[in-house]
Amino acid sequence: MSSEVAPQNSSLPQPGPRRLPSAGPINPTAGASCRLRPVPYRAVSITGGLWQARQQVNREVAIPRGRDHLERAGNLPNLRIAAGIAVGETRGPVFMDSDLYKWLEAAAWEYGRDPSDDLLLTQREVTALIAAAQQPDGYLNSVIQGRRAGERYRDLPWSHELYCAGHLIQAAVARARCTGERALLEVGMRFADHLFETFGPDRRHDVDGHPVVEMALVELFRETGQRRYLELAKYFVDARGHGLMQGYGHEPTYFSDRVPVRAQRSVEGHAVRALYLAAGATDVAMELGDEDLLDALTSQFADMVATKAYLTGGLGSRWDLEAFGDPYELPSDRAYAETCAAIAGVQWAWRMLLATADPSYADFVERTLFNGFLAGISIGGSEYFYVNPLQVRPGAHADHDRSAAHGRRGWFECACCPPNVMRTLASLGSYLATTDDSGLQLHLYSPSSITATVGGAECRVSVETDYPWDGGIRVHVEQTPPAEWTLSLRVPVWAEDATLTVNGTEHSATAGEYADVRRAWASGDVVELALPMPVRWTAADERIDAARGCVAVERGPLVYAVEQVDQAEGVVIDEILVDLKQPAQAELRPDLLGGVVSVRLRGLAVEPTRSRWPYRRAHATALSSSEDMSSEDREIIAVPYFAWANRGVGPMRVWLPRL
Amino acid sequence: MSSEVAPQNSSLPQPGPRRLPSAGPINPTAGASCRLRPVPYRAVSITGGLWQARQQVNREVAIPRGRDHLERAGNLPNLRIAAGIAVGETRGPVFMDSDLYKWLEAAAWEYGRDPSDDLLLTQREVTALIAAAQQPDGYLNSVIQGRRAGERYRDLPWSHELYCAGHLIQAAVARARCTGERALLEVGMRFADHLFETFGPDRRHDVDGHPVVEMALVELFRETGQRRYLELAKYFVDARGHGLMQGYGHEPTYFSDRVPVRAQRSVEGHAVRALYLAAGATDVAMELGDEDLLDALTSQFADMVATKAYLTGGLGSRWDLEAFGDPYELPSDRAYAETCAAIAGVQWAWRMLLATADPSYADFVERTLFNGFLAGISIGGSEYFYVNPLQVRPGAHADHDRSAAHGRRGWFECACCPPNVMRTLASLGSYLATTDDSGLQLHLYSPSSITATVGGAECRVSVETDYPWDGGIRVHVEQTPPAEWTLSLRVPVWAEDATLTVNGTEHSATAGEYADVRRAWASGDVVELALPMPVRWTAADERIDAARGCVAVERGPLVYAVEQVDQAEGVVIDEILVDLKQPAQAELRPDLLGGVVSVRLRGLAVEPTRSRWPYRRAHATALSSSEDMSSEDREIIAVPYFAWANRGVGPMRVWLPRL
């Protein structure tokens, strides 16, 4: 696929009858214990606004360039070597295959969203290569095959062999759902069958150092109906947490192997590992109706959100071991908040939402998508953040290729994040709506068209909105069965004083709940949800030391950042105390950063003491640190956090010291 | 040496005439450009108080146990394998030899301070082993010889071969100075000669990834008069900072290889590496009278102290890469503040003091020794901190053998810190006093006896004090030449309202300066310096986000910490706002932690919001975060930071949120 070829509708002969993709990334079985069910993948179409623009850039820039990077970095060449159709040295880290699989999954979802010959051909080509590299018994890993003479599972805590298998299976399921082509699914099933024969309580009792295969196996079960995949996923969830991974250079904590999943009441260790495991365990709990496991996951999620989440939804506060920190250890400057962790957090939260119908999970999905996730890709779609700090200091020095002080980068030596962003953006529509027996629930707001089955018959609604810039949301009922059903609209937890009208008549709407309207709908009915979006000043829990004495700016679902580049001459963002008594004003700026609402604040410019030693006598009476300073009232401009570092990288703050 | 054998005066025959050790660890030549000169090593004796107790424990516990650890961990066995007197597998990290050398240096300084047969015999035994392991051309590294078949300098950024050489040379110089025995000095010179023949502008143009050899070579030059060692040290200083170490997995920054030393105006990268390099460069600058280099080092030190030092004198704020952070990036919880970095900071500051006579360097030495350094060893002398945070949170989980949440440990896989502490404690007396042409300067206060040469004749003073618990310091002149000379007493920068009397007559004394008294002294003269030690509340620069809205408690040279273990039931140290308007009271507690002055504070116990999401609406009028809380006035106990974690490890804070 070349970036010069414009997307177009597919005219290639299809291998089977053309059909709409039945399911998105998560498709619980009919027997699963879940309160909500996703709508079919192609039943949701994002038709405008911020997310459509991002999906378009993902299709036109990110995915084509991704393939180029995968060629240059060695991911595709590695597979060619493994397939015996090229010779050379296998390159890159042990998880190289997974980057390609995530990219392939992105291509599949993108094809499912809007088919094109290019997208189909590239999937077929890469699938053929993968199939050729697979070994006769189903095993496949180009790095192990190319570099370790095929010696398998020698170093499972680090080798990522099952991790790669998991991403292969996820791509295979996506390909099957979006194209109807089963070639990759067969590769994935052969690998999964090999895993089933290799691992288990009576076989090799072991797990991969990096979870993801759990989610993948459950989805493969959902797609194929083969229960052994679910059993294997359950085995991997249960086997973990018993210290299998001792003596591998890190504590078992790092590998989520210190405490069994169903005994764990918090999140710890490597953030992405812990989150993928939790998401997979939630799938297992849903499919098995395992309430004990779901209870543990509910506690874990609650503890994470209460003590270990950034305001942006970012997760994982330590560079060291890419780990969750201790409770309330949430530094802004050294936040790791890996883009993949944001994605994993969304995957877990979405599954918890399906399982419980608790709107707080949807709040978290929204918060993360608009902030901690979306900051991970540049507006132009060609560059990525691996690490997403909430502060960059003046004089920051980038000493690592992942450091945000470099600005976003086209690719990374460890390139997990870019293709993870691609598959998430491509499949984003699947997070907008669900159904249950009573009706249709809308969780995320975007201009969109949604078809769903309610009470056995089809309904169609369209959503009109300028969200997230404006809180007005109009839902048009375009097609409906005659029987009553409930339309539920999520009222975000921040949306105080929300109002809801149905054809002009007021209904109740409470922040943090779903506003349910049950009636016999008629085509042409209009539901209007108005979510007031004043600028909000947000303070942190007293125990979050990193944000003490500070406020953040939020508006609607967006967290704001103050970048040095927006400020008038003489305004140094680290030398400002924000004045909360002066009004903060939102302003639509179509010219700025692809069109955003910026916020104007007021604050005092304070001149810090320039001293040889940065510690001084504290005064008993002074509550503000501005005591000794000359000060001047200044305007400060804030922009959405997701849009920062799109004009070069410089000093930035989310948490602003206050008067 | 066995820990059962009590120390005793040496009765072994000495190889040469018995003499007092001429010099301590740093002994600039007569031609060096330095304003102050150390007094001879045995001219200072610490005769009581806190430091004597620590020296005794160092001798009786730390050094004997250190040898046991070096045996068990493989350091001594590795050398036996290299010497061909044992067989087996070489163990441990590449810098194993250096741990032994530092321990041997500690034994030498300890012998120089107070000789014993045990200390002499153990030095001779280990020296014989080292000499036997040395290769004919002078090269020596047991790990390279045992594990890499002697393939030298293949991976200099990581192999620590010159780093080990440096520590060998430092031990050799200490042995020569303290015992008069030259066997190890000859080993060191052979190695140094080999290095001189191998490295240089016309030979191999390269440097070790970990500095220390620079300091060592200058000291070897000072001890032997061989100028080639100084030349080689200068070469290593000048060669650095030109990106020699590209592509070794870390940026050149990590290796202090991004910016030439004389162009550098800050400190960056791996803290211990950067600090050892700076200390060695200061030695080079002194010996060569290189003012340009000294200017650069002066700027670096000033920038470090103004923007990258903890209140404790701790240096290096990042676990990741053990590095200095960006300016003002000084988290309390994730402070790395390696014990070795504190020691390296003292080594550099002391050299800067010698070069410049600026008392602020002595202030920094004192601050670091009493706080960031001394916390690195338990009061009992058997356990160490590698990492010295300023905060441990409730619920902190130790995921690394270096984590303070474990408490101190007897040894580490990377065991650089313990023997570094030992050599520093043993030689601590050498940091108390200096001389110049006009007289004697006292920098650190301890019960002590100091002999020095002023105006060509000998003087002797004794110091009587309960420092650091009390600020009263009595200096008795016990012997003096008849001619006038100046006695200078450092008045610490924190000592406002200090007073000085000479035989009861007042003299001037200004905080942050030396109080100079020039006169014709007579035996029996008494100088009394009174340093008021009220409890001080200390605030941080506005840009140190981690300490915003907080105060620390200091008294005299000590930084205080609040440990959970000292608090009454119901006082949770993370839920207290300190009230600066209520008096803080110091109290001598002979029963506590080996005898300390504790401090009683008052504060409000505030109940944090227990919420599902730790971010909430900020109120425009509230300056304190206590707005919504019920609160109760409570007593809070603080203890010296150096003494924390001697009763198990639990929640601890240096920076306390304030009302």
CSV table of N, CA, C and O in Angstrom, one decimal, chain A residues 620, chain B residues 535 537 578-586 599-603 633-636:
chain,number,residue,atom,x,y,z
A,620,ALA,N,6.0,31.8,58.8
A,620,ALA,CA,4.8,31.2,59.5
A,620,ALA,C,3.5,31.7,58.9
A,620,ALA,O,2.5,30.9,58.9
B,535,VAL,N,14.9,25.5,65.9
B,535,VAL,CA,14.3,24.7,64.9
B,535,VAL,C,13.9,25.6,63.7
B,535,VAL,O,13.4,26.7,63.9
B,537,TRP,N,12.1,26.3,60.0
B,537,TRP,CA,11.2,25.8,58.9
B,537,TRP,C,11.8,26.2,57.6
B,537,TRP,O,12.1,27.4,57.4
B,578,VAL,N,1.2,20.8,58.7
B,578,VAL,CA,2.0,21.4,59.8
B,578,VAL,C,1.6,22.9,60.0
B,578,VAL,O,1.4,23.6,59.1
B,579,ASP,N,1.5,23.2,61.3
B,579,ASP,CA,1.1,24.6,61.7
B,579,ASP,C,2.4,25.3,62.1
B,579,ASP,O,2.9,25.1,63.2
B,580,LEU,N,2.8,26.2,61.3
B,580,LEU,CA,4.1,27.0,61.6
B,580,LEU,C,3.9,28.0,62.6
B,580,LEU,O,4.9,28.6,63.1
B,581,LYS,N,2.7,28.3,63.0
B,581,LYS,CA,2.5,29.4,64.0
B,581,LYS,C,2.6,28.8,65.4
B,581,LYS,O,2.7,29.5,66.3
B,582,GLN,N,2.6,27.5,65.5
B,582,GLN,CA,2.8,26.9,66.8
B,582,GLN,C,4.2,26.6,67.0
B,582,GLN,O,4.9,26.2,66.0
B,583,PRO,N,4.7,26.7,68.2
B,583,PRO,CA,6.2,26.5,68.4
B,583,PRO,C,6.6,25.1,68.1
B,583,PRO,O,5.9,24.1,68.4
B,584,ALA,N,7.8,24.9,67.6
B,584,ALA,CA,8.4,23.6,67.4
B,584,ALA,C,9.5,23.5,68.5
B,584,ALA,O,10.3,24.4,68.7
B,585,GLN,N,9.5,22.4,69.1
B,585,GLN,CA,10.4,22.2,70.3
B,585,GLN,C,11.4,21.1,70.1
B,585,GLN,O,11.0,20.0,69.8
B,586,ALA,N,12.7,21.5,70.3
B,586,ALA,CA,13.7,20.4,70.2
B,586,ALA,C,13.9,19.8,71.6
B,586,ALA,O,13.7,20.5,72.6
B,599,VAL,N,12.4,16.6,67.5
B,599,VAL,CA,11.6,17.9,67.4
B,599,VAL,C,10.2,17.6,67.4
B,599,VAL,O,9.7,16.7,66.8
B,600,ARG,N,9.5,18.3,68.3
B,600,ARG,CA,8.0,18.2,68.4
B,600,ARG,C,7.4,19.4,67.7
B,600,ARG,O,7.7,20.5,67.9
B,601,LEU,N,6.5,19.0,66.8
B,601,LEU,CA,5.8,20.0,66.0
B,601,LEU,C,4.3,19.9,66.3
B,601,LEU,O,3.8,19.0,66.9
B,602,ARG,N,3.5,20.9,65.8
B,602,ARG,CA,2.1,20.8,65.9
B,602,ARG,C,1.5,20.9,64.5
B,602,ARG,O,2.0,21.6,63.6
B,603,GLY,N,0.4,20.2,64.3
B,603,GLY,CA,-0.2,20.3,63.0
B,603,GLY,C,-1.7,19.8,63.1
B,603,GLY,O,-2.1,19.4,64.1
B,633,ASP,N,-6.0,19.3,66.1
B,633,ASP,CA,-4.6,19.7,66.4
B,633,ASP,C,-3.8,18.5,67.0
B,633,ASP,O,-4.3,17.9,68.0
B,634,ARG,N,-2.7,18.2,66.4
B,634,ARG,CA,-1.9,17.0,66.9
B,634,ARG,C,-0.5,17.3,67.0
B,634,ARG,O,0.1,18.3,66.4
B,635,GLU,N,0.2,16.5,67.8
B,635,GLU,CA,1.6,16.6,67.9
B,635,GLU,C,2.3,15.7,66.9
B,635,GLU,O,1.8,14.6,66.7
B,636,ILE,N,3.4,16.2,66.4
B,636,ILE,CA,4.1,15.4,65.4
B,636,ILE,C,5.6,15.3,65.8
B,636,ILE,O,6.1,16.4,66.2
